[in-house]
mmCIF file of C-alpha atoms and ligand atoms in Angstrom:
data_model
loop_
_atom_site.group_PDB
_atom_site.id
_atom_site.type_symbol
_atom_site.label_atom_id
_atom_site.label_comp_id
_atom_site.label_asym_id
_atom_site.label_seq_id
_atom_site.Cartn_x
_atom_site.Cartn_y
_atom_site.Cartn_z
ATOM 1 C CA UNK A 75 33.466 14.765 -17.436
ATOM 2 C CA UNK A 76 30.894 17.250 -16.562
ATOM 3 C CA UNK A 77 27.361 17.264 -17.194
ATOM 4 C CA UNK A 78 25.889 19.866 -19.151
ATOM 5 C CA UNK A 79 22.923 20.679 -16.396
ATOM 6 C CA UNK A 80 23.309 22.283 -12.428
ATOM 7 C CA UNK A 81 20.821 19.793 -11.367
ATOM 8 C CA UNK A 82 19.200 16.438 -11.503
ATOM 9 C CA UNK A 83 15.341 16.919 -11.406
ATOM 10 C CA UNK A 84 14.275 14.695 -14.802
ATOM 11 C CA UNK A 85 15.786 12.415 -16.994
ATOM 12 C CA UNK A 86 14.283 14.275 -19.890
ATOM 13 C CA UNK A 87 16.877 17.383 -19.065
ATOM 14 C CA UNK A 88 19.976 15.133 -20.713
ATOM 15 C CA UNK A 89 20.780 13.578 -23.743
ATOM 16 C CA UNK A 90 21.341 10.347 -24.192
ATOM 17 C CA UNK A 91 24.934 10.589 -24.121
ATOM 18 C CA UNK A 92 24.836 12.740 -20.683
ATOM 19 C CA UNK A 93 22.870 9.467 -19.102
ATOM 20 C CA UNK A 94 25.545 7.042 -20.684
ATOM 21 C CA UNK A 95 27.938 8.707 -19.163
ATOM 22 C CA UNK A 96 26.295 8.743 -15.912
ATOM 23 C CA UNK A 97 26.033 5.120 -16.368
ATOM 24 C CA UNK A 98 29.421 4.467 -17.550
ATOM 25 C CA UNK A 99 30.473 6.000 -14.392
ATOM 26 C CA UNK A 100 28.695 4.061 -11.973
ATOM 27 C CA UNK A 101 29.716 1.096 -13.549
ATOM 28 C CA UNK A 102 33.252 1.857 -13.195
ATOM 29 C CA UNK A 103 32.890 2.813 -9.309
ATOM 30 C CA UNK A 104 30.627 -0.207 -8.403
ATOM 31 C CA UNK A 105 33.686 -2.849 -8.327
ATOM 32 C CA UNK A 106 36.177 -0.130 -6.538
ATOM 33 C CA UNK A 107 33.389 0.840 -4.064
ATOM 34 C CA UNK A 108 32.090 -2.402 -3.262
ATOM 35 C CA UNK A 109 36.182 -2.955 -2.469
ATOM 36 C CA UNK A 110 36.830 0.094 -0.608
ATOM 37 C CA UNK A 111 39.095 1.306 -3.443
ATOM 38 C CA UNK A 112 37.371 4.372 -4.774
ATOM 39 C CA UNK A 113 39.110 7.363 -4.596
ATOM 40 C CA UNK A 114 37.791 10.001 -1.944
ATOM 41 C CA UNK A 115 37.439 12.601 -5.143
ATOM 42 C CA UNK A 116 35.021 14.849 -2.784
ATOM 43 C CA UNK A 117 36.547 15.599 0.615
ATOM 44 C CA UNK A 118 34.750 17.631 2.881
ATOM 45 C CA UNK A 119 31.598 17.947 0.263
ATOM 46 C CA UNK A 120 28.799 18.134 2.197
ATOM 47 C CA UNK A 121 25.043 17.158 0.774
ATOM 48 C CA UNK A 122 21.694 18.056 2.700
ATOM 49 C CA UNK A 123 19.341 15.505 2.605
ATOM 50 C CA UNK A 124 15.517 17.036 2.704
ATOM 51 C CA UNK A 125 12.718 14.527 3.087
ATOM 52 C CA UNK A 126 9.045 15.069 3.239
ATOM 53 C CA UNK A 127 8.319 11.496 2.790
ATOM 54 C CA UNK A 128 9.480 8.217 4.484
ATOM 55 C CA UNK A 129 12.262 6.848 2.473
ATOM 56 C CA UNK A 130 14.803 3.762 3.598
ATOM 57 C CA UNK A 131 16.857 3.381 -0.013
ATOM 58 C CA UNK A 132 17.117 6.857 -1.008
ATOM 59 C CA UNK A 133 17.829 8.462 2.219
ATOM 60 C CA UNK A 134 20.627 5.951 3.417
ATOM 61 C CA UNK A 135 22.023 5.505 -0.523
ATOM 62 C CA UNK A 136 22.382 9.184 -0.928
ATOM 63 C CA UNK A 137 24.065 9.377 2.485
ATOM 64 C CA UNK A 138 26.425 6.109 1.725
ATOM 65 C CA UNK A 139 27.170 7.473 -1.541
ATOM 66 C CA UNK A 140 28.380 11.060 -0.577
ATOM 67 C CA UNK A 141 30.464 9.349 2.144
ATOM 68 C CA UNK A 142 32.350 6.663 -0.190
ATOM 69 C CA UNK A 143 33.399 10.254 -2.555
ATOM 70 C CA UNK A 144 34.767 11.317 1.078
ATOM 71 C CA UNK A 145 32.238 13.978 1.891
ATOM 72 C CA UNK A 146 29.197 14.063 4.387
ATOM 73 C CA UNK A 147 25.800 14.644 4.679
ATOM 74 C CA UNK A 148 23.204 16.144 6.858
ATOM 75 C CA UNK A 149 19.966 14.930 6.883
ATOM 76 C CA UNK A 150 16.620 17.667 7.624
ATOM 77 C CA UNK A 151 12.684 16.888 7.470
ATOM 78 C CA UNK A 152 9.855 19.431 6.326
ATOM 79 C CA UNK A 153 8.902 19.449 9.868
ATOM 80 C CA UNK A 154 12.065 21.590 10.822
ATOM 81 C CA UNK A 155 12.141 23.692 7.400
ATOM 82 C CA UNK A 156 8.531 24.211 6.996
ATOM 83 C CA UNK A 157 8.768 24.600 3.113
ATOM 84 C CA UNK A 158 6.559 27.020 1.594
ATOM 85 C CA UNK A 159 4.635 27.391 5.799
ATOM 86 C CA UNK A 160 7.483 28.987 7.674
ATOM 87 C CA UNK A 161 10.297 29.579 4.826
ATOM 88 C CA UNK A 162 9.816 30.533 0.953
ATOM 89 C CA UNK A 163 12.047 27.962 -1.288
ATOM 90 C CA UNK A 164 13.600 30.659 -2.711
ATOM 91 C CA UNK A 165 15.086 32.091 0.782
ATOM 92 C CA UNK A 166 16.080 28.018 1.301
ATOM 93 C CA UNK A 167 17.543 27.467 -1.433
ATOM 94 C CA UNK A 168 19.833 30.961 -1.075
ATOM 95 C CA UNK A 169 20.481 29.715 2.380
ATOM 96 C CA UNK A 170 21.626 25.915 2.042
ATOM 97 C CA UNK A 171 23.581 26.822 -0.938
ATOM 98 C CA UNK A 172 26.123 28.898 1.585
ATOM 99 C CA UNK A 173 26.354 25.871 4.320
ATOM 100 C CA UNK A 174 26.234 22.426 1.126
ATOM 101 C CA UNK A 175 27.707 21.782 -2.061
ATOM 102 C CA UNK A 176 24.174 19.676 -3.189
ATOM 103 C CA UNK A 177 20.674 19.380 -1.871
ATOM 104 C CA UNK A 178 18.516 16.244 -2.356
ATOM 105 C CA UNK A 179 15.029 16.795 -1.734
ATOM 106 C CA UNK A 180 12.057 14.033 -1.450
ATOM 107 C CA UNK A 181 8.727 16.014 -1.646
ATOM 108 C CA UNK A 182 5.447 16.408 -3.133
ATOM 109 C CA UNK A 183 5.453 18.939 -5.661
ATOM 110 C CA UNK A 184 8.084 18.702 -8.542
ATOM 111 C CA UNK A 185 7.498 22.342 -9.155
ATOM 112 C CA UNK A 186 8.932 22.810 -5.757
ATOM 113 C CA UNK A 187 11.935 21.033 -6.306
ATOM 114 C CA UNK A 188 12.485 23.265 -9.348
ATOM 115 C CA UNK A 189 11.746 26.592 -7.637
ATOM 116 C CA UNK A 190 14.497 24.924 -4.831
ATOM 117 C CA UNK A 191 17.187 24.260 -7.721
ATOM 118 C CA UNK A 192 15.988 27.407 -9.578
ATOM 119 C CA UNK A 193 17.453 29.470 -6.731
ATOM 120 C CA UNK A 194 19.943 27.696 -5.511
ATOM 121 C CA UNK A 195 23.337 27.980 -6.771
ATOM 122 C CA UNK A 196 24.487 24.422 -5.630
ATOM 123 C CA UNK A 197 23.258 21.003 -7.422
ATOM 124 C CA UNK A 198 19.607 19.752 -6.911
ATOM 125 C CA UNK A 199 18.738 15.981 -7.301
ATOM 126 C CA UNK A 200 15.398 15.118 -7.504
ATOM 127 C CA UNK A 201 15.244 12.405 -4.977
ATOM 128 C CA UNK A 202 11.165 11.389 -5.782
ATOM 129 C CA UNK A 203 8.345 13.717 -6.172
ATOM 130 C CA UNK A 204 4.456 12.601 -6.429
ATOM 131 C CA UNK A 205 5.405 13.248 -10.768
ATOM 132 C CA UNK A 206 9.076 11.820 -11.298
ATOM 133 C CA UNK A 207 11.621 9.335 -9.577
ATOM 134 C CA UNK A 208 14.624 9.870 -11.994
ATOM 135 C CA UNK A 209 17.348 8.531 -9.930
ATOM 136 C CA UNK A 210 15.351 5.353 -9.423
ATOM 137 C CA UNK A 211 14.833 4.582 -13.148
ATOM 138 C CA UNK A 212 18.709 5.294 -13.844
ATOM 139 C CA UNK A 213 19.707 2.736 -11.487
ATOM 140 C CA UNK A 214 16.861 0.659 -13.044
ATOM 141 C CA UNK A 215 18.701 0.614 -15.946
ATOM 142 C CA UNK A 216 22.094 0.346 -15.014
ATOM 143 C CA UNK A 217 20.512 -2.931 -13.453
ATOM 144 C CA UNK A 218 18.834 -3.818 -16.628
ATOM 145 C CA UNK A 219 22.005 -3.929 -18.720
ATOM 146 C CA UNK A 220 24.002 -5.861 -15.991
ATOM 147 C CA UNK A 221 21.407 -8.156 -16.620
ATOM 148 C CA UNK A 222 20.610 -7.991 -20.337
ATOM 149 C CA UNK A 223 23.655 -6.212 -21.842
ATOM 150 C CA UNK A 224 21.825 -3.499 -22.757
ATOM 151 C CA UNK A 225 18.277 -1.644 -22.335
ATOM 152 C CA UNK A 226 18.051 -0.987 -26.506
ATOM 153 C CA UNK A 227 15.537 -3.045 -28.172
ATOM 154 C CA UNK A 228 14.183 -4.318 -24.732
ATOM 155 C CA UNK A 229 10.246 -4.355 -23.832
ATOM 156 C CA UNK A 230 9.793 -2.691 -20.561
ATOM 157 C CA UNK A 231 6.273 -3.800 -19.245
ATOM 158 C CA UNK A 232 5.216 -1.748 -16.112
ATOM 159 C CA UNK A 233 2.064 -3.305 -14.768
ATOM 160 C CA UNK A 234 0.161 -1.042 -12.261
ATOM 161 C CA UNK A 235 -0.116 2.656 -11.869
ATOM 162 C CA UNK A 236 0.684 5.206 -14.013
ATOM 163 C CA UNK A 237 2.823 6.971 -11.180
ATOM 164 C CA UNK A 238 5.954 8.647 -10.619
ATOM 165 C CA UNK A 239 7.883 5.705 -11.432
ATOM 166 C CA UNK A 240 6.205 4.810 -14.647
ATOM 167 C CA UNK A 241 6.585 8.613 -15.594
ATOM 168 C CA UNK A 242 10.145 8.461 -15.101
ATOM 169 C CA UNK A 243 10.380 5.085 -17.591
ATOM 170 C CA UNK A 244 8.234 6.791 -19.966
ATOM 171 C CA UNK A 245 10.955 9.827 -19.793
ATOM 172 C CA UNK A 246 14.061 7.347 -20.355
ATOM 173 C CA UNK A 247 12.207 5.792 -23.130
ATOM 174 C CA UNK A 248 12.563 9.405 -24.805
ATOM 175 C CA UNK A 249 15.997 9.036 -24.659
ATOM 176 C CA UNK A 250 17.096 5.335 -25.045
ATOM 177 C CA UNK A 251 15.532 2.973 -27.668
ATOM 178 C CA UNK A 252 13.470 0.396 -25.882
ATOM 179 C CA UNK A 253 9.615 -0.259 -25.820
ATOM 180 C CA UNK A 254 7.749 0.673 -22.930
ATOM 181 C CA UNK A 255 4.609 -0.777 -21.934
ATOM 182 C CA UNK A 256 2.102 0.306 -19.276
ATOM 183 C CA UNK A 257 -0.411 -2.534 -18.374
ATOM 184 C CA UNK A 258 -2.830 -0.307 -16.073
ATOM 185 C CA UNK A 259 -6.439 -0.393 -15.079
ATOM 186 C CA UNK A 260 -9.135 2.166 -17.128
ATOM 187 C CA UNK A 261 -8.395 5.862 -15.264
ATOM 188 C CA UNK A 262 -4.970 4.745 -13.819
ATOM 189 C CA UNK A 263 -2.821 5.512 -17.066
ATOM 190 C CA UNK A 264 0.208 8.438 -17.327
ATOM 191 C CA UNK A 265 -1.493 11.822 -17.855
ATOM 192 C CA UNK A 266 -2.259 12.447 -21.497
ATOM 193 C CA UNK A 267 -0.867 15.929 -21.312
ATOM 194 C CA UNK A 268 2.635 14.638 -19.764
ATOM 195 C CA UNK A 269 2.795 11.812 -22.737
ATOM 196 C CA UNK A 270 2.034 14.402 -24.888
ATOM 197 C CA UNK A 271 5.114 16.616 -23.755
ATOM 198 C CA UNK A 272 7.253 13.087 -23.754
ATOM 199 C CA UNK A 273 6.243 12.849 -27.196
ATOM 200 C CA UNK A 274 7.225 15.983 -28.098
ATOM 201 C CA UNK A 275 10.718 15.474 -26.274
ATOM 202 C CA UNK A 276 11.597 12.590 -28.181
ATOM 203 C CA UNK A 277 8.773 10.374 -29.310
ATOM 204 C CA UNK A 278 9.019 7.092 -27.114
ATOM 205 C CA UNK A 279 7.880 3.841 -27.991
ATOM 206 C CA UNK A 280 4.785 3.992 -25.490
ATOM 207 C CA UNK A 281 2.254 1.280 -25.802
ATOM 208 C CA UNK A 282 -0.759 1.720 -22.967
ATOM 209 C CA UNK A 283 -2.985 -1.742 -22.272
ATOM 210 C CA UNK A 284 -5.324 -2.562 -19.948
ATOM 211 C CA UNK A 285 -4.948 -6.199 -20.005
ATOM 212 C CA UNK A 286 -1.763 -7.434 -18.472
ATOM 213 C CA UNK A 287 -1.890 -11.070 -20.271
ATOM 214 C CA UNK A 288 -1.636 -8.950 -23.284
ATOM 215 C CA UNK A 289 1.349 -6.472 -22.324
ATOM 216 C CA UNK A 290 3.441 -9.505 -21.216
ATOM 217 C CA UNK A 291 3.831 -11.090 -24.551
ATOM 218 C CA UNK A 292 7.727 -10.752 -25.584
ATOM 219 C CA UNK A 293 8.159 -8.945 -22.280
ATOM 220 C CA UNK A 294 12.426 -8.657 -21.399
ATOM 221 C CA UNK A 295 11.440 -6.843 -18.142
ATOM 222 C CA UNK A 296 8.428 -7.079 -15.834
ATOM 223 C CA UNK A 297 7.893 -4.026 -13.467
ATOM 224 C CA UNK A 298 5.317 -3.337 -10.594
ATOM 225 C CA UNK A 299 5.085 -0.615 -7.885
ATOM 226 C CA UNK A 300 2.751 0.022 -4.954
ATOM 227 C CA UNK A 301 -0.718 0.387 -6.130
ATOM 228 C CA UNK A 302 -1.457 3.160 -4.074
ATOM 229 C CA UNK A 303 2.410 5.662 -3.670
ATOM 230 C CA UNK A 304 3.393 7.477 -0.609
ATOM 231 C CA UNK A 305 0.391 10.360 -0.086
ATOM 232 C CA UNK A 306 -2.203 8.152 -1.673
ATOM 233 C CA UNK A 307 -2.806 6.354 1.802
ATOM 234 C CA UNK A 308 -6.640 7.486 1.881
ATOM 235 C CA UNK A 309 -7.335 5.922 -1.308
ATOM 236 C CA UNK A 310 -6.053 2.497 -0.895
ATOM 237 C CA UNK A 311 -8.902 0.143 -0.827
ATOM 238 C CA UNK A 312 -10.292 1.786 -4.228
ATOM 239 C CA UNK A 313 -7.025 1.171 -5.901
ATOM 240 C CA UNK A 314 -6.802 -2.352 -4.202
ATOM 241 C CA UNK A 315 -10.388 -2.722 -6.105
ATOM 242 C CA UNK A 316 -9.229 -1.450 -9.581
ATOM 243 C CA UNK A 317 -6.009 -3.073 -9.448
ATOM 244 C CA UNK A 318 -7.425 -6.801 -9.028
ATOM 245 C CA UNK A 319 -5.559 -8.923 -11.468
ATOM 246 C CA UNK A 320 -2.803 -6.687 -11.930
ATOM 247 C CA UNK A 321 -1.155 -8.707 -9.141
ATOM 248 C CA UNK A 322 2.509 -10.070 -10.810
ATOM 249 C CA UNK A 323 2.048 -13.892 -9.914
ATOM 250 C CA UNK A 324 3.565 -16.989 -11.244
ATOM 251 C CA UNK A 325 0.876 -16.845 -13.813
ATOM 252 C CA UNK A 326 1.487 -13.775 -15.136
ATOM 253 C CA UNK A 327 5.306 -14.204 -15.081
ATOM 254 C CA UNK A 328 4.972 -16.978 -17.197
ATOM 255 C CA UNK A 329 3.533 -14.995 -20.273
ATOM 256 C CA UNK A 330 6.725 -12.564 -20.373
ATOM 257 C CA UNK A 331 10.186 -14.251 -22.383
ATOM 258 C CA UNK A 332 11.772 -16.884 -20.218
ATOM 259 C CA UNK A 333 14.627 -14.724 -19.789
ATOM 260 C CA UNK A 334 12.604 -12.045 -18.038
ATOM 261 C CA UNK A 335 13.858 -10.423 -15.035
ATOM 262 C CA UNK A 336 11.014 -9.158 -12.338
ATOM 263 C CA UNK A 337 12.115 -5.385 -11.054
ATOM 264 C CA UNK A 338 10.105 -3.544 -7.964
ATOM 265 C CA UNK A 339 11.640 0.001 -6.739
ATOM 266 C CA UNK A 340 10.585 -1.368 -3.123
ATOM 267 C CA UNK A 341 9.231 -1.194 -0.982
ATOM 268 C CA UNK A 342 6.957 -3.818 -1.718
ATOM 269 C CA UNK A 343 3.542 -4.584 -0.446
ATOM 270 C CA UNK A 344 3.918 -8.482 -0.736
ATOM 271 C CA UNK A 345 0.684 -10.442 -1.745
ATOM 272 C CA UNK A 346 -1.002 -7.111 -3.589
ATOM 273 C CA UNK A 347 1.010 -5.712 -6.434
ATOM 274 C CA UNK A 348 3.248 -9.154 -6.117
ATOM 275 C CA UNK A 349 3.415 -12.519 -4.837
ATOM 276 C CA UNK A 350 6.323 -13.900 -2.322
ATOM 277 C CA UNK A 351 6.810 -16.709 -5.194
ATOM 278 C CA UNK A 352 7.858 -13.788 -7.852
ATOM 279 C CA UNK A 353 9.506 -11.186 -5.754
ATOM 280 C CA UNK A 354 11.479 -13.534 -3.582
ATOM 281 C CA UNK A 355 12.117 -16.307 -7.052
ATOM 282 C CA UNK A 356 15.380 -16.519 -9.662
ATOM 283 C CA UNK A 357 14.312 -14.169 -12.211
ATOM 284 C CA UNK A 358 13.569 -10.806 -9.670
ATOM 285 C CA UNK A 359 16.733 -8.791 -9.291
ATOM 286 C CA UNK A 360 15.072 -6.120 -7.016
ATOM 287 C CA UNK A 361 17.952 -6.092 -4.528
ATOM 288 C CA UNK A 362 20.216 -5.374 -7.343
ATOM 289 C CA UNK A 363 18.161 -2.347 -8.197
ATOM 290 C CA UNK A 364 18.313 -1.381 -4.340
ATOM 291 C CA UNK A 365 22.455 -1.689 -4.663
ATOM 292 C CA UNK A 366 22.317 0.230 -7.752
ATOM 293 C CA UNK A 367 20.626 3.057 -6.463
ATOM 294 C CA UNK A 368 23.991 3.865 -4.532
ATOM 295 C CA UNK A 369 25.617 3.679 -7.449
ATOM 296 C CA UNK A 370 24.056 5.758 -9.429
ATOM 297 C CA UNK A 371 23.778 8.258 -7.272
ATOM 298 C CA UNK A 372 26.676 8.427 -6.883
ATOM 299 C CA UNK A 373 28.034 8.598 -10.253
ATOM 300 C CA UNK A 374 25.316 11.384 -10.138
ATOM 301 C CA UNK A 375 27.002 13.451 -7.409
ATOM 302 C CA UNK A 376 30.190 13.060 -8.242
ATOM 303 C CA UNK A 377 29.349 14.372 -12.098
ATOM 304 C CA UNK A 378 27.290 17.146 -10.216
ATOM 305 C CA UNK A 379 29.785 18.262 -7.200
ATOM 306 C CA UNK A 380 32.868 19.850 -8.460
ATOM 307 C CA UNK A 381 35.681 17.526 -6.857
ATOM 308 C CA UNK A 382 39.477 17.420 -6.443
ATOM 309 C CA UNK A 383 39.496 14.936 -9.698
ATOM 310 C CA UNK A 384 36.758 13.844 -12.046
ATOM 311 C CA UNK A 385 36.000 9.979 -11.335
HETATM 312 N N1 CP B 143 12.424 2.807 -4.023
HETATM 313 C C1 CP B 143 12.967 4.157 -3.335
HETATM 314 O O1 CP B 143 13.099 5.344 -3.334
HETATM 315 O O2 CP B 143 12.854 3.508 -1.748
HETATM 316 P P1 CP B 143 12.577 4.520 -0.266
HETATM 317 O O3 CP B 143 11.082 4.734 -0.465
HETATM 318 O O4 CP B 143 13.075 3.624 0.404
HETATM 319 O O5 CP B 143 13.736 5.608 -0.756
HETATM 320 N N1 NVA B 144 5.411 5.194 -6.415
HETATM 321 C C1 NVA B 144 6.041 5.145 -5.316
HETATM 322 C C2 NVA B 144 7.867 4.807 -5.460
HETATM 323 C C3 NVA B 144 7.989 4.416 -3.630
HETATM 324 C C4 NVA B 144 9.724 4.474 -4.075
HETATM 325 C C5 NVA B 144 5.625 6.125 -4.042
HETATM 326 O O1 NVA B 144 5.991 7.314 -4.674
HETATM 327 O O2 NVA B 144 5.460 5.789 -3.233
#
């Protein structure tokens, strides 16, 4: 099995069939990896991990994933590279392609990731930009499938900022038949231009509401994320005021279906966007989500990087 694309930059670059294939590989590899029986299909392959923003999950899950496939990883921050300041992304893409077999990058601008990918001959994977977080959401869909059986027909309610995670959920809704509901304060919705592009790309079932209580009726998945993303720290206080009333607490969770699960990409600001009682409660699947980052990214790497055998 091979994907029709060299890179993994946005969920919208893939068909439903391709995304299903990644999910299938992840689900098949998961028990093997957990029991140390996963064949080393990519011995000697090297993954470069470039970070311009902090990370726990993304960094470690990518570094573990390539090792589980028999390869290894190299971590470098932009302090050393100086993308766009010390060196042109074009040269970085070309040079790295002579050393490594794939590049994972977490940075601010989506356009930088795209420029790097356009100039690299090896696969480039988006580990989060200000615009998108595709690995997160595909891993989250694996988690929904494990808990609900399927993402099809689900009502996924995202309570919070129309941010990178929310935009990737909207992109996912252009490929999978579920309803994506964003409950955000006025002024914090996903930009109209992005919604218009997503709509052209695949008619997502998408609703925007400004009252989280209204949004939660019939919810199968209740999702939240920080109110101020990495890079927006200076705006933290203004955002905290705007999002008052959008905290996922026991009162809000009661409005979702009794079977609804609670999801958060983490890191969480406990006491802000979610209470301890919800994130530590019986409906929370946040650590399953964190684990599934490993399984989905290992599947992505194993499908993008030529290996000794296919998974
Ligand atoms: N969810 C996620 O991407 O976590 P990190 O920022 O720790 O990588
Ligand atoms: N929206 C968050 C996600 C962190 C994984 C951020 O960009 O900081």
